[in-house]
XYZ file of C-alpha atoms in Angstrom:
388
model
C -134.335 -32.941 95.679
C -130.344 -32.844 96.436
C -128.625 -30.080 98.067
C -127.430 -27.126 95.503
C -124.104 -25.426 96.260
C -122.436 -22.037 96.063
C -119.327 -20.512 97.106
C -119.095 -19.064 100.887
C -116.727 -17.300 102.804
C -113.378 -17.897 101.902
C -114.357 -19.933 98.987
C -115.908 -22.684 101.225
C -118.733 -24.536 99.262
C -121.777 -24.271 101.386
C -125.075 -25.907 100.668
C -128.187 -24.010 100.037
C -131.794 -24.648 99.652
C -132.264 -27.672 101.610
C -130.713 -26.071 104.626
C -129.016 -23.220 105.631
C -125.275 -24.005 106.970
C -123.108 -21.968 109.192
C -119.224 -22.878 109.585
C -118.385 -19.631 111.354
C -117.132 -21.308 114.593
C -114.625 -22.846 112.270
C -113.229 -19.801 110.732
C -109.624 -19.601 111.309
C -108.988 -22.567 113.049
C -106.862 -25.819 112.390
C -107.086 -29.364 113.970
C -104.362 -31.956 114.059
C -104.944 -35.308 116.547
C -102.438 -35.381 119.272
C -100.391 -38.268 119.286
C -101.089 -40.249 122.888
C -104.339 -38.084 123.869
C -107.230 -40.376 123.342
C -109.728 -38.130 124.596
C -112.356 -39.061 122.246
C -111.694 -42.915 122.862
C -113.435 -42.182 126.483
C -116.870 -41.710 124.955
C -118.536 -45.371 124.234
C -118.438 -45.234 120.284
C -122.105 -45.654 118.980
C -122.489 -47.516 115.506
C -124.628 -46.400 112.753
C -127.002 -49.525 111.702
C -124.572 -49.846 108.375
C -121.700 -50.125 110.764
C -123.045 -52.951 112.852
C -122.757 -55.501 110.135
C -118.954 -55.282 109.743
C -118.415 -55.207 113.565
C -120.949 -58.209 114.015
C -118.691 -60.315 111.276
C -115.333 -59.148 112.413
C -115.733 -58.273 116.107
C -118.810 -59.667 117.726
C -117.319 -60.020 120.814
C -116.841 -55.857 121.158
C -120.471 -55.275 120.250
C -122.872 -53.875 123.130
C -126.423 -53.594 123.008
C -127.731 -50.513 124.594
C -131.029 -49.282 125.518
C -130.579 -45.692 126.592
C -130.998 -42.936 125.440
C -132.523 -45.014 122.611
C -131.830 -48.920 121.330
C -128.540 -48.964 119.474
C -125.136 -50.781 119.275
C -121.936 -49.906 120.798
C -118.429 -50.820 120.899
C -117.167 -52.213 124.238
C -115.284 -50.080 127.148
C -112.139 -51.613 129.010
C -113.836 -53.171 132.262
C -117.033 -51.796 130.918
C -116.227 -48.337 132.062
C -112.873 -47.181 130.797
C -111.689 -46.395 126.976
C -112.970 -47.935 124.136
C -111.277 -51.494 123.973
C -109.792 -50.953 120.651
C -107.308 -48.381 122.430
C -104.337 -49.783 123.055
C -101.056 -47.808 123.983
C -103.262 -44.556 123.338
C -103.730 -45.606 119.521
C -106.557 -47.115 117.763
C -106.324 -50.686 116.695
C -109.064 -50.139 114.020
C -108.020 -46.699 113.155
C -109.235 -47.126 109.464
C -112.357 -48.891 109.981
C -113.362 -46.935 113.099
C -117.027 -45.579 113.397
C -118.518 -42.362 111.913
C -118.605 -40.834 115.240
C -115.192 -41.366 115.988
C -114.053 -40.052 112.539
C -116.249 -36.946 113.049
C -114.583 -35.977 116.580
C -113.930 -33.215 117.578
C -116.737 -31.740 115.156
C -120.278 -31.597 116.044
C -123.168 -31.121 113.612
C -125.904 -29.514 115.392
C -129.288 -29.335 113.518
C -131.613 -26.652 114.549
C -133.476 -23.993 112.513
C -130.376 -24.521 110.462
C -127.039 -26.775 110.246
C -124.146 -25.455 112.104
C -120.842 -27.284 112.663
C -119.392 -26.708 116.378
C -116.102 -27.393 117.542
C -115.350 -29.408 120.734
C -112.700 -27.390 122.685
C -112.112 -29.909 125.250
C -109.904 -31.510 122.395
C -106.304 -30.124 122.799
C -106.120 -30.748 118.936
C -107.829 -27.496 118.096
C -105.779 -25.334 120.302
C -102.463 -26.164 118.572
C -102.914 -24.030 115.592
C -101.447 -26.598 113.191
C -102.921 -29.135 110.784
C -106.006 -29.038 108.651
C -108.321 -26.100 107.980
C -111.313 -26.753 110.217
C -113.726 -24.909 107.762
C -112.406 -27.347 105.043
C -113.134 -30.196 107.426
C -116.456 -29.063 108.208
C -117.667 -28.620 104.574
C -116.809 -31.964 103.758
C -118.631 -33.283 106.740
C -121.788 -31.667 105.517
C -121.010 -32.922 102.299
C -120.661 -36.360 103.441
C -124.021 -36.151 105.354
C -126.162 -34.624 103.480
C -128.964 -36.997 103.222
C -128.865 -37.552 107.103
C -129.222 -33.916 107.425
C -131.969 -33.356 104.844
C -133.850 -35.978 106.815
C -132.827 -34.949 110.308
C -133.467 -31.025 109.409
C -137.397 -31.851 108.261
C -137.742 -33.125 111.759
C -135.953 -30.542 113.757
C -137.924 -27.664 111.749
C -141.246 -29.112 112.643
C -139.959 -29.248 116.386
C -139.017 -25.524 116.249
C -142.034 -24.453 114.600
C -144.175 -26.127 117.638
C -141.762 -24.529 120.087
C -142.118 -21.081 118.717
C -146.050 -21.624 118.475
C -145.825 -22.419 122.266
C -143.820 -19.378 122.998
C -146.565 -17.287 121.326
C -149.553 -19.121 123.033
C -147.599 -18.436 126.243
C -146.465 -14.718 125.363
C -142.596 -15.323 126.878
C -141.093 -13.075 124.160
C -138.857 -15.514 122.166
C -136.751 -13.263 119.692
C -133.471 -14.885 119.553
C -131.889 -12.886 117.085
C -132.497 -9.803 118.937
C -131.427 -11.239 122.008
C -128.164 -12.611 120.726
C -127.195 -9.049 119.262
C -128.284 -7.543 122.739
C -125.762 -10.025 124.538
C -122.832 -9.361 122.393
C -122.861 -6.109 123.212
C -121.975 -6.951 127.272
C -119.837 -9.768 126.161
C -116.868 -7.490 127.253
C -118.151 -7.653 130.865
C -118.424 -11.415 130.862
C -115.019 -11.759 132.495
C -115.851 -9.785 135.339
C -117.125 -11.393 138.535
C -119.333 -8.532 139.634
C -121.269 -8.755 136.245
C -121.673 -12.235 136.399
C -123.077 -12.226 139.828
C -125.595 -9.218 138.625
C -126.730 -11.155 135.496
C -126.918 -14.677 137.422
C -129.216 -12.642 140.178
C -131.209 -10.780 137.480
C -131.849 -13.850 135.555
C -133.325 -15.699 138.803
C -135.151 -12.749 140.317
C -136.367 -10.171 137.795
C -139.543 -10.948 135.704
C -138.011 -10.397 132.551
C -134.151 -9.529 132.099
C -133.557 -6.411 129.752
C -130.180 -6.691 128.861
C -129.311 -3.069 128.114
C -130.922 -1.929 131.211
C -128.849 -4.508 133.900
C -128.233 -2.901 136.933
C -124.540 -3.644 138.072
C -123.995 -4.517 141.514
C -120.622 -4.108 143.404
C -119.528 -7.288 144.466
C -118.813 -7.166 148.271
C -117.583 -9.490 150.822
C -121.233 -10.840 151.003
C -122.002 -11.099 147.385
C -118.631 -12.841 146.657
C -119.186 -15.441 149.350
C -122.688 -16.209 147.756
C -120.906 -16.335 144.233
C -118.252 -18.646 145.476
C -120.948 -20.832 146.904
C -123.141 -20.859 143.674
C -120.246 -21.783 141.696
C -119.452 -24.494 144.092
C -122.901 -25.934 143.944
C -122.827 -25.800 140.204
C -119.668 -27.718 140.068
C -121.418 -30.384 142.517
C -124.181 -30.784 140.290
C -121.898 -31.519 137.228
C -119.272 -33.371 139.133
C -121.301 -35.022 141.537
C -122.574 -37.992 139.067
C -123.556 -41.130 141.084
C -121.450 -43.245 138.823
C -117.705 -42.186 139.252
C -117.465 -43.053 135.315
C -119.975 -40.679 134.383
C -117.921 -37.466 135.804
C -116.316 -35.480 133.227
C -112.714 -35.994 132.460
C -110.079 -33.213 132.203
C -107.356 -34.139 129.951
C -104.372 -32.353 131.440
C -101.446 -30.694 129.772
C -99.608 -33.990 130.211
C -102.538 -35.955 128.452
C -103.196 -37.712 131.860
C -107.200 -38.453 132.149
C -108.157 -36.774 135.278
C -111.481 -36.994 137.110
C -112.716 -35.010 139.699
C -115.684 -36.027 141.786
C -117.810 -34.531 144.685
C -117.957 -37.427 147.197
C -119.823 -36.558 150.515
C -118.138 -33.391 151.605
C -114.905 -33.911 149.518
C -113.782 -33.517 145.994
C -111.672 -36.747 144.991
C -109.244 -36.707 142.315
C -108.493 -39.767 140.350
C -106.672 -41.110 137.463
C -108.176 -42.993 134.708
C -105.770 -45.452 133.782
C -105.297 -46.934 130.264
C -106.449 -50.333 131.578
C -109.791 -48.865 132.613
C -109.009 -48.558 136.535
C -109.593 -45.440 138.701
C -106.351 -44.654 140.571
C -107.296 -42.402 143.752
C -104.758 -39.592 143.792
C -105.993 -36.949 146.113
C -108.796 -35.659 148.374
C -109.704 -31.962 148.008
C -111.715 -29.788 150.434
C -114.325 -27.745 147.943
C -113.765 -24.954 150.711
C -109.956 -24.611 149.178
C -111.383 -23.919 145.828
C -111.480 -20.342 145.936
C -113.290 -18.740 143.072
C -110.630 -16.355 141.167
C -111.341 -13.604 138.601
C -109.141 -13.859 135.336
C -105.948 -11.925 134.721
C -106.131 -9.513 132.028
C -105.211 -11.935 128.959
C -107.491 -14.714 130.546
C -110.326 -12.204 130.624
C -109.774 -11.806 126.715
C -109.883 -15.714 126.247
C -112.770 -15.880 128.551
C -114.768 -13.452 126.736
C -113.823 -14.711 123.305
C -115.335 -18.192 124.632
C -118.432 -16.646 125.583
C -118.847 -14.480 122.257
C -118.623 -18.027 120.581
C -120.999 -19.577 122.663
C -123.652 -16.428 121.920
C -123.146 -17.771 118.280
C -123.502 -21.444 118.884
C -126.876 -22.786 118.165
C -127.099 -25.511 120.453
C -127.011 -22.818 123.250
C -130.061 -21.602 121.858
C -131.365 -25.025 121.645
C -130.401 -25.782 125.340
C -132.444 -22.477 126.286
C -135.178 -23.740 124.256
C -135.049 -27.040 125.988
C -135.072 -25.304 129.507
C -138.178 -23.002 128.527
C -140.033 -26.160 127.664
C -139.011 -27.773 130.760
C -140.240 -24.770 132.951
C -143.349 -24.971 130.981
C -142.730 -21.495 129.442
C -143.294 -19.580 132.626
C -139.939 -17.691 132.026
C -139.108 -15.226 129.600
C -136.471 -16.474 127.146
C -134.122 -13.602 128.005
C -133.832 -14.975 131.778
C -133.322 -18.405 130.658
C -130.774 -17.456 128.051
C -128.818 -15.065 130.141
C -128.911 -17.300 133.038
C -127.304 -20.418 130.812
C -124.309 -18.130 129.364
C -123.753 -16.385 132.825
C -123.691 -19.913 134.357
C -121.035 -21.302 131.709
C -118.852 -18.215 132.429
C -119.071 -18.817 136.091
C -118.358 -22.713 135.337
C -115.265 -22.215 133.246
C -113.827 -20.004 135.827
C -114.416 -22.452 138.705
C -113.061 -25.092 137.018
C -110.174 -22.945 135.854
C -109.922 -22.181 139.722
C -109.737 -25.719 140.564
C -107.180 -26.784 138.136
C -105.158 -23.754 139.366
C -105.403 -25.280 143.067
C -104.102 -28.567 141.669
C -101.678 -27.965 139.082
C -100.442 -24.563 140.193
C -101.528 -22.548 137.182
C -102.555 -18.563 136.854
C -106.097 -17.603 135.369
C -103.956 -16.108 132.862
C -104.760 -17.148 128.829
C -103.311 -20.540 129.419
C -105.140 -20.988 132.875
C -108.667 -19.912 131.442
C -107.776 -22.231 128.440
C -107.532 -25.071 130.600
C -111.073 -24.181 132.329
C -112.668 -24.222 128.888
C -110.671 -27.371 127.788
C -112.373 -29.220 131.027
C -115.865 -27.500 130.522
C -116.676 -27.534 126.779
C -117.464 -31.009 126.347
C -119.705 -30.831 129.162
C -121.390 -27.865 127.379
C -121.864 -29.527 124.356
C -123.659 -32.328 126.108
C -126.389 -30.190 127.594
C -129.923 -31.328 126.553
C -131.350 -29.485 123.620
C -134.401 -29.358 121.383
C -132.325 -29.729 118.172
C -130.249 -32.909 117.143
C -126.434 -33.822 116.908
C -125.749 -35.935 114.252
């Protein structure tokens, strides 16, 4: 059975019956690829089976067999660790024949209880408010991938059925719709360091977080120091990869590829060059990165981002994954609020790091930079759903 279609919000065609589609994250946004950026070319391009034949025939020396996280073919990187080998002078040599996943960026199709198109906010091309309407692009991606989506949705639906059965058996109160609604009422507090600290503490220490009854603890010197330490440790986990080239990339405003990495007791800053080399720039004492609160216009940007995360299905999928990882010993409200509070904290810490290096404030611009540095990692978090 094919997918039937109906008119959705603002005239967008949405498929019905086979699976429900949500394009709400794309509402009001535009996308235009920035010349000289190349951020998407830093991810090794995985090939679909039907693409392997073309590259084996025309570019066999650029094919790489990969075993993890599953067996597949990908395109080679410069010096095995840099950008895609087809990227030269920040332009793609095979642009008209670039693989599926390259064409799809910065859009991510997430399959969970429904199909949702999510937007990678690490891409600067979605912040410029010019170019093609994102909702139109998202609808086109759904139509182009309908067959794969129907197949993947059937598998994801079974996984979710088993997950909710496990939750019911373990009595861990998994009610995502009610939880999202309750969290939406506190989003306006998610730029407040005192509130973030209280929420993190509650998610870790209370048996069950009741969002509406959360105790708001004032942030004295001791609690601020503990929050700063928690933010630094969270950053150490995300920026402390064994392989330097696995560390997250921050695409700066000048389009340089910046890599910050915890090495021993210091944060080392590198620039990834177009040739695939790492040029060391400076060493930063982690204690000099003081966690800052957002300025008024920055608070609005951060609150908007957290509100959007609360609507992202991959955030739910990540919470489900963690519940399964923890053997269903925690209530979902604890896991979910912990994930979102940690996200707010990481954005603020990364914005504070960027402020230390580039001299920005934590105003709207500075918080946007923190989101640009963070969101790609947020989308890479493990889930029990699937991205296609």
